Short mmCIF file of C-alpha atoms in Angstrom, two decimals:
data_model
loop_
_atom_site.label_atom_id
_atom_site.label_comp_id
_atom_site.label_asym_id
_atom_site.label_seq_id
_atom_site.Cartn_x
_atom_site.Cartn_y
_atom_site.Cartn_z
CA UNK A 1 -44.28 92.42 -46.73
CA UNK A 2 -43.87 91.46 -43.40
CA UNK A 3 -43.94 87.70 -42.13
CA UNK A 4 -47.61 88.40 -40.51
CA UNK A 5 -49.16 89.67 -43.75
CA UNK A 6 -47.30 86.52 -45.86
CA UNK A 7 -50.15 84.08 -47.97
CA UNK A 8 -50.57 80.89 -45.92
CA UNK A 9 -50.23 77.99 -46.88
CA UNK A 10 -53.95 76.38 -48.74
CA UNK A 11 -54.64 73.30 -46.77
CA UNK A 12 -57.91 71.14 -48.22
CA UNK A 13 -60.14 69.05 -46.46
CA UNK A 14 -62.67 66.43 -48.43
CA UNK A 15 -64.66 65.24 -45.70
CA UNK A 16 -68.10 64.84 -44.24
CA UNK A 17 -69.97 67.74 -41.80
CA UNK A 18 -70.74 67.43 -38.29
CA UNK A 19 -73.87 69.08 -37.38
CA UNK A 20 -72.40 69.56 -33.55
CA UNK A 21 -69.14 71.52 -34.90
CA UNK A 22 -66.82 68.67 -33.14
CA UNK A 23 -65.40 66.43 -36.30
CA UNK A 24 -65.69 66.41 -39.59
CA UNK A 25 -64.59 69.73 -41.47
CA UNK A 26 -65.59 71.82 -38.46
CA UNK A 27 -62.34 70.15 -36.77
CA UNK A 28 -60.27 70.65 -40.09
CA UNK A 29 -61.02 73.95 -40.68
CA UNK A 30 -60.42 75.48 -37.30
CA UNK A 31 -57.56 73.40 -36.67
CA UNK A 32 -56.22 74.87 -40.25
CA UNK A 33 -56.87 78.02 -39.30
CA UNK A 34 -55.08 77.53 -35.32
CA UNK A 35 -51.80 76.21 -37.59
CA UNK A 36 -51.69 79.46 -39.98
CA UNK A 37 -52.89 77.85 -43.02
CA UNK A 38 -55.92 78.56 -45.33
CA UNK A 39 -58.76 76.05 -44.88
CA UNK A 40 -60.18 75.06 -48.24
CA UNK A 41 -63.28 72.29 -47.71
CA UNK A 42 -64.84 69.56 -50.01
CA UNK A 43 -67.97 68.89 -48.34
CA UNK A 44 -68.49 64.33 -49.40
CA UNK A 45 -72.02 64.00 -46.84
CA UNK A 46 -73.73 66.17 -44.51
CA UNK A 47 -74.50 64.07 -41.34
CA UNK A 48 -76.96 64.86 -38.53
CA UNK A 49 -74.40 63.92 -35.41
CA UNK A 50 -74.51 65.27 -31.78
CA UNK A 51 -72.34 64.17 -29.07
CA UNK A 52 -74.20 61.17 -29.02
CA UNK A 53 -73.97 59.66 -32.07
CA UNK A 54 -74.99 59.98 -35.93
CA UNK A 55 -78.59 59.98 -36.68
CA UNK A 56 -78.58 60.71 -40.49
CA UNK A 57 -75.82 60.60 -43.00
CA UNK A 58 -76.65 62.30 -46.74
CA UNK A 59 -74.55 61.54 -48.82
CA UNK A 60 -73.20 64.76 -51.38
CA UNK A 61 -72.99 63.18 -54.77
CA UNK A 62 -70.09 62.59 -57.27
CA UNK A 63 -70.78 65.05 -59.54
CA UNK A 64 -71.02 67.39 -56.47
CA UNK A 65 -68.09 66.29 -55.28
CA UNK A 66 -66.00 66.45 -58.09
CA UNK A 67 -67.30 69.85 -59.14
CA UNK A 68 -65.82 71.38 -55.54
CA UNK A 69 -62.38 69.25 -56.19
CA UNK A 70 -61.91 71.16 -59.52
CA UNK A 71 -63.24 74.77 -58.41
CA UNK A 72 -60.12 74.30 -55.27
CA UNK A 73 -57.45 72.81 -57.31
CA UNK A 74 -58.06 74.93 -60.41
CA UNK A 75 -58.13 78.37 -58.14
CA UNK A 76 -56.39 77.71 -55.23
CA UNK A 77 -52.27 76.37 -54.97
CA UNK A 78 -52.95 73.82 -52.37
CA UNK A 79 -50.08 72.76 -50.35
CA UNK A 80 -51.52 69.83 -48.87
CA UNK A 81 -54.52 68.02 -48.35
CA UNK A 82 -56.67 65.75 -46.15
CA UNK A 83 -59.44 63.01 -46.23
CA UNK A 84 -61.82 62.52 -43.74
CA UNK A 85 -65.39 60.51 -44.19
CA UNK A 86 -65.47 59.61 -47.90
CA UNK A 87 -68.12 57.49 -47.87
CA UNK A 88 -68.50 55.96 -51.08
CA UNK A 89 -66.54 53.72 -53.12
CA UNK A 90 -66.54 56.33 -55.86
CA UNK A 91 -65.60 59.13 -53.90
CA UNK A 92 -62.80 57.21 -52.97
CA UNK A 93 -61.47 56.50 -56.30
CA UNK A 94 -62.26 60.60 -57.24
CA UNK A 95 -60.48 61.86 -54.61
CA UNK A 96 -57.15 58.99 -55.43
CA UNK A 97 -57.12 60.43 -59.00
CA UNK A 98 -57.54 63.89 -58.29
CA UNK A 99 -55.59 64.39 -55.33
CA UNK A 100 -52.77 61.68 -55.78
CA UNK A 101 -50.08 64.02 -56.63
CA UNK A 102 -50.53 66.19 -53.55
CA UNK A 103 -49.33 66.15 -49.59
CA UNK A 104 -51.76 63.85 -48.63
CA UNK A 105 -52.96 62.58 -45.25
CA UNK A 106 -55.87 60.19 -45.36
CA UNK A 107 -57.75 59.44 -42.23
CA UNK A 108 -59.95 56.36 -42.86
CA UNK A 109 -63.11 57.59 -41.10
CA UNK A 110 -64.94 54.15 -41.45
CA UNK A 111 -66.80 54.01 -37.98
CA UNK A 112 -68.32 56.65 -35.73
CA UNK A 113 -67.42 57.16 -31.83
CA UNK A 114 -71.00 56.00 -31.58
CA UNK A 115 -70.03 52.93 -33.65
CA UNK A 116 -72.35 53.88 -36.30
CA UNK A 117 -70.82 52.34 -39.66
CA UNK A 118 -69.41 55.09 -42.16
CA UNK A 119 -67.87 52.79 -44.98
CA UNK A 120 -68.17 49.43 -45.91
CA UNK A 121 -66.91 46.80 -47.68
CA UNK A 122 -66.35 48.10 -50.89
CA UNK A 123 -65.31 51.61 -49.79
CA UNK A 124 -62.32 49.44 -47.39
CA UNK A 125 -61.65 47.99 -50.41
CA UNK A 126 -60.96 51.14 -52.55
CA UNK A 127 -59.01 52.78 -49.89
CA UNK A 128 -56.64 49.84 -50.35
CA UNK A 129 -56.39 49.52 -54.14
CA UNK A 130 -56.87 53.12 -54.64
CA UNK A 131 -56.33 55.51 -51.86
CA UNK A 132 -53.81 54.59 -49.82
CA UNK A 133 -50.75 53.54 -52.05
CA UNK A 134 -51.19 57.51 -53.65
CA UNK A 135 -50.91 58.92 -49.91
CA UNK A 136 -48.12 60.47 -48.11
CA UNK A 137 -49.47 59.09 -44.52
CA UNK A 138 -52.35 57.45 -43.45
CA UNK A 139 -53.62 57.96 -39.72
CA UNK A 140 -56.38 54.92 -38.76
CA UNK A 141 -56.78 54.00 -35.24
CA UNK A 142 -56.03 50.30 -34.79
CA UNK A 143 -60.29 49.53 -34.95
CA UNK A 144 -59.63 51.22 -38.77
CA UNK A 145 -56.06 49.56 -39.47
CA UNK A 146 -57.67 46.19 -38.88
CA UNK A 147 -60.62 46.77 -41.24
CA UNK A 148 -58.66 47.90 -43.59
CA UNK A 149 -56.52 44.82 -43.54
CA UNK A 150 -59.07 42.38 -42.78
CA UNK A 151 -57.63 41.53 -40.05
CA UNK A 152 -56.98 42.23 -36.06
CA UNK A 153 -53.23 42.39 -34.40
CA UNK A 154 -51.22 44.38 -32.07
CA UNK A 155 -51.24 47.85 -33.64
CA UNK A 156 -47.47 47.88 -34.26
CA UNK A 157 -48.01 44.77 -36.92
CA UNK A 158 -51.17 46.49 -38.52
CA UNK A 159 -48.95 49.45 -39.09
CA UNK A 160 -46.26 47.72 -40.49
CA UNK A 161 -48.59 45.47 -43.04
CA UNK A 162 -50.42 49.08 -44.23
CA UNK A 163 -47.01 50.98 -45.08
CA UNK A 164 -46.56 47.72 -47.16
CA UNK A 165 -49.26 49.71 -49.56
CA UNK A 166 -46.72 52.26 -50.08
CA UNK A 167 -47.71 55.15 -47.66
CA UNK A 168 -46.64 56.02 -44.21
CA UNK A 169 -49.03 55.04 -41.38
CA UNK A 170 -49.98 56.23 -37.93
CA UNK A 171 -51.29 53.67 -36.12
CA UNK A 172 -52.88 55.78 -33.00
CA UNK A 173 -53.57 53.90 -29.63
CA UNK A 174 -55.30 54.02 -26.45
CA UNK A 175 -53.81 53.74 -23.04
CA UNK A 176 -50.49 51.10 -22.56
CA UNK A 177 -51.95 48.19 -20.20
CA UNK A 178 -48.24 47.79 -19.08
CA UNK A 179 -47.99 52.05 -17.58
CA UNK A 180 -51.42 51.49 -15.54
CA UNK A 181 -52.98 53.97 -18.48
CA UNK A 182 -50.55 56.49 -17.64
CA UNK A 183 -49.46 56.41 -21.59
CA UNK A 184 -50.67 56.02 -24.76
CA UNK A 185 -48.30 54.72 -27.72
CA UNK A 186 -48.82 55.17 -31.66
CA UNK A 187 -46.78 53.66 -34.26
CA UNK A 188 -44.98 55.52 -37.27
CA UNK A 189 -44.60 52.83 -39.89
CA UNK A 190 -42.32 54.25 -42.71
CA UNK A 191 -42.13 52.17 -46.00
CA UNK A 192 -39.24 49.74 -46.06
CA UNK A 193 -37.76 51.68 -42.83
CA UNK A 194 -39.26 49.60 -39.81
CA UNK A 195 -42.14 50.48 -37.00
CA UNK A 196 -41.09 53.16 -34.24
CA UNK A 197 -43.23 53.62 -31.18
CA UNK A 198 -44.14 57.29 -30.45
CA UNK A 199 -44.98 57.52 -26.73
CA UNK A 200 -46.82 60.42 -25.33
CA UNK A 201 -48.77 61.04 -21.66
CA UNK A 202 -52.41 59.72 -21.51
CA UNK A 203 -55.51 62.17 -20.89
CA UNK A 204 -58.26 61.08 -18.94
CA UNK A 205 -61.31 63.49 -20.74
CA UNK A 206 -64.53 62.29 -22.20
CA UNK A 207 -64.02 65.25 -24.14
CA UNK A 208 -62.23 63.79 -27.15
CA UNK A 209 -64.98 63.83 -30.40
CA UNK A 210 -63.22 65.08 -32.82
CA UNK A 211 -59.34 63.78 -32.26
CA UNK A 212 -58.62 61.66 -34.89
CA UNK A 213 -59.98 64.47 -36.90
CA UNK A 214 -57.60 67.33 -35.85
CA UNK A 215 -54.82 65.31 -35.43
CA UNK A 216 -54.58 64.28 -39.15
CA UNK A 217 -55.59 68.08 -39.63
CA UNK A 218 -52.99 69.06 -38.06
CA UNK A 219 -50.59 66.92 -39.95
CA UNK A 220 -51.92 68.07 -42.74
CA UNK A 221 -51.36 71.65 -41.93
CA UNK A 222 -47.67 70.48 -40.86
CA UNK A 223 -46.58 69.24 -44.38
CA UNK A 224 -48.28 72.20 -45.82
CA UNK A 225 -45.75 74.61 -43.98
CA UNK A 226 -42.71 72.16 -44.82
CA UNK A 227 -43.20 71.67 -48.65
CA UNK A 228 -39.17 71.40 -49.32
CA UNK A 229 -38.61 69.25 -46.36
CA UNK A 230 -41.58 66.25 -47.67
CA UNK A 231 -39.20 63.81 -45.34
CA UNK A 232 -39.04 65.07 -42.18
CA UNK A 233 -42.94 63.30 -41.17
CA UNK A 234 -41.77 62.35 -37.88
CA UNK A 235 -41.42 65.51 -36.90
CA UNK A 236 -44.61 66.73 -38.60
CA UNK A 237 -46.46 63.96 -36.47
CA UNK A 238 -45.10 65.01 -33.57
CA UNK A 239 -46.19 68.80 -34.06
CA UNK A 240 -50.02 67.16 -34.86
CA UNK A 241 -49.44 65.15 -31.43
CA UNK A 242 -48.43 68.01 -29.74
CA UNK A 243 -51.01 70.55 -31.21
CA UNK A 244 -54.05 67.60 -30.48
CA UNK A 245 -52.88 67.08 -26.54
CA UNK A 246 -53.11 70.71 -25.66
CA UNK A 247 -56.84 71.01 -27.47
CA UNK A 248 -57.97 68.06 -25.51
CA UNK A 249 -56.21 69.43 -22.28
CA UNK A 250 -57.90 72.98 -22.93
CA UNK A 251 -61.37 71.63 -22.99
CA UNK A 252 -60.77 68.61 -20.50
CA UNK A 253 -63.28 70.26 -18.06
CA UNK A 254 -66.23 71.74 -20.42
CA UNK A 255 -69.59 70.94 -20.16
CA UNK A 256 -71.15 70.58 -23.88
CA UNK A 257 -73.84 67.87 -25.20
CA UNK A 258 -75.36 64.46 -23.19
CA UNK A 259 -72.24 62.54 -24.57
CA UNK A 260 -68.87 62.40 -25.64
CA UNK A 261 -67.74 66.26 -25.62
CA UNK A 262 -65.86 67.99 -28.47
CA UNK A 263 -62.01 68.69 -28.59
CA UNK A 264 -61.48 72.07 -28.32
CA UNK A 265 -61.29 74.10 -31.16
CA UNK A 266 -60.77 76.98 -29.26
CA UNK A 267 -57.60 79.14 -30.06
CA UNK A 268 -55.53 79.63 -26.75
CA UNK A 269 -56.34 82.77 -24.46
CA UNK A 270 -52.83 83.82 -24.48
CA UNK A 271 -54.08 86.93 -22.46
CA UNK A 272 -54.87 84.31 -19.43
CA UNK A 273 -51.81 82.91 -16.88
CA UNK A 274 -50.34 79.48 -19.10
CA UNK A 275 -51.15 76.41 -17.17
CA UNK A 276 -48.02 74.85 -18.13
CA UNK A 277 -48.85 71.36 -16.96
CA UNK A 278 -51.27 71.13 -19.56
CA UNK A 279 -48.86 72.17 -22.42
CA UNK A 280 -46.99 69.06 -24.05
CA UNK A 281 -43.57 69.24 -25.52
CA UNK A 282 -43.23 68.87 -29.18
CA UNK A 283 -39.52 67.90 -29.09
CA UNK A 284 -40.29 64.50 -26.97
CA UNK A 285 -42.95 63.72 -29.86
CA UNK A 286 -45.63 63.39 -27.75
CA UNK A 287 -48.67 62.25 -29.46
CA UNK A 288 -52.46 61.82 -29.17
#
């Protein structure tokens, strides 16, 4: 059997829908799928979104829920897996018990681009008793990392106080104030190892709904593909950073929706001439 033909890698996602195919397990599958790994999905609320905003959010429930965890896990070997909107206390708590033993990367989705709320109080709360100290990393933008602590600070000290709950963390950031918006920095918090900054080049794009989405995705599809080498996470995030830059450079320019405008999911026309300017270099651990 020849390398092409070999079984991938099972990657899951438990996460919410996105009716305009930008976030949600639209991004996780065909990001799974762009890595060489087989997309399993968990399906935790199907939402009415466009590049607007969300307009409804239905809620799957928890005997739903747990019925898809058990026909993946007892079927499929999954390699790794990944949390997107949970939206419920309880699904929270499900997903910590069933999944806990697994490559896990949790992405808090708590609030919408459109700032519409996705969790509240008590489903913060289970992430932090429950959730997070059975993950491997946890990727919440600083907006997340502060609700999740109750708290705001620079994103280097969120990250810091979340590996404290016994996961890695990914604190991803915006454009640095002190490069005129030139880069962005995120922070790898490793427990009881310190806070490193991972600097990458900035993208100026409305295009980005969807990013936090296939960036954890894409972690998750990293670990997946390097299940006897569990350690090496910094170089796993920088292969998601990577992987996340060129989708948002390949669909910089499009024209979808009245709003902010999906990452692309696209596979790369490898037929076309490369633009390498738009192609980031894994090995400097660039990041988005």
């Amino acid at each position: 059997m020849t390398a092409t033909h070999a079984t991938p890698p099972v990657v899951l996602s438990v996460a919410g829908t996105d009716s305009g195919g930008a976030a949600g397990t639209a991004a996780d599958l065909t990001t799974f799928a762009a890595l060489g790994t087989h997309g399993a999905c968990v399906v935790t609320a199907v939402t009415a979104q466009d590049t607007t905003g969300v307009r409804d959010v239905h809620p799957v429930p928890l005997t739903s829920v747990a019925a898809q965890l058990d026909a993946v896990l007892e079927d499929l070997p999954v390699a790794a897996a990944k949390t997107g909107m949970l939206g419920s206390a309880d699904v929270v708590r499900l997903v910590a018990e069933r999944l806990g033993g697994h490559r896990l990367v949790v992405d808090p989705v708590l609030v919408a681009t459109s700032g519409a709320v996705l969790g509240g109080a008590d489903v913060v709360r289970a992430y932090v008793e429950h959730l997070l100290p059975v993950a491997t990393v946890a990727t919440p933008n600083a907006d997340e990392a502060a609700a999740l602590l109750g708290r705001d600070g620079p994103p280097r000290d969120l990250a810091a106080a979340l590996a404290d709950l016994g996961c890695a963390v990914v604190v991803t950031g915006g454009p640095d104030a002190d490069t005129a918006g030139e880069t962005c920095t995120d922070w790898l918090a490793l427990p009881g190892r310190g806070v490193r900054a991972l600097r990458h080049p900035a993208l100026a794009t409305t295009n980005d709904h969807g990013t936090g989405c296939t960036f954890s995705a894409a972690l998750a599809a990293g670990l997946a593909h390097a299940p006897d080498h569990p350690g090496d996470l910094e170089a796993a995030v920088a292969r998601a950073g990577a992987h996340t830059l060129a989708a948002l450079h390949r669909g910089r320019h499009w024209q979808l929706g009245r709003g902010r405008g999906p990452v692309a999911h696209t596979f790369p026309d490898h037929r076309a001439t490369p633009d390498h300017s738009a192609t980031p270099d894994p090995t400097r651990g660039d990041l988005q």
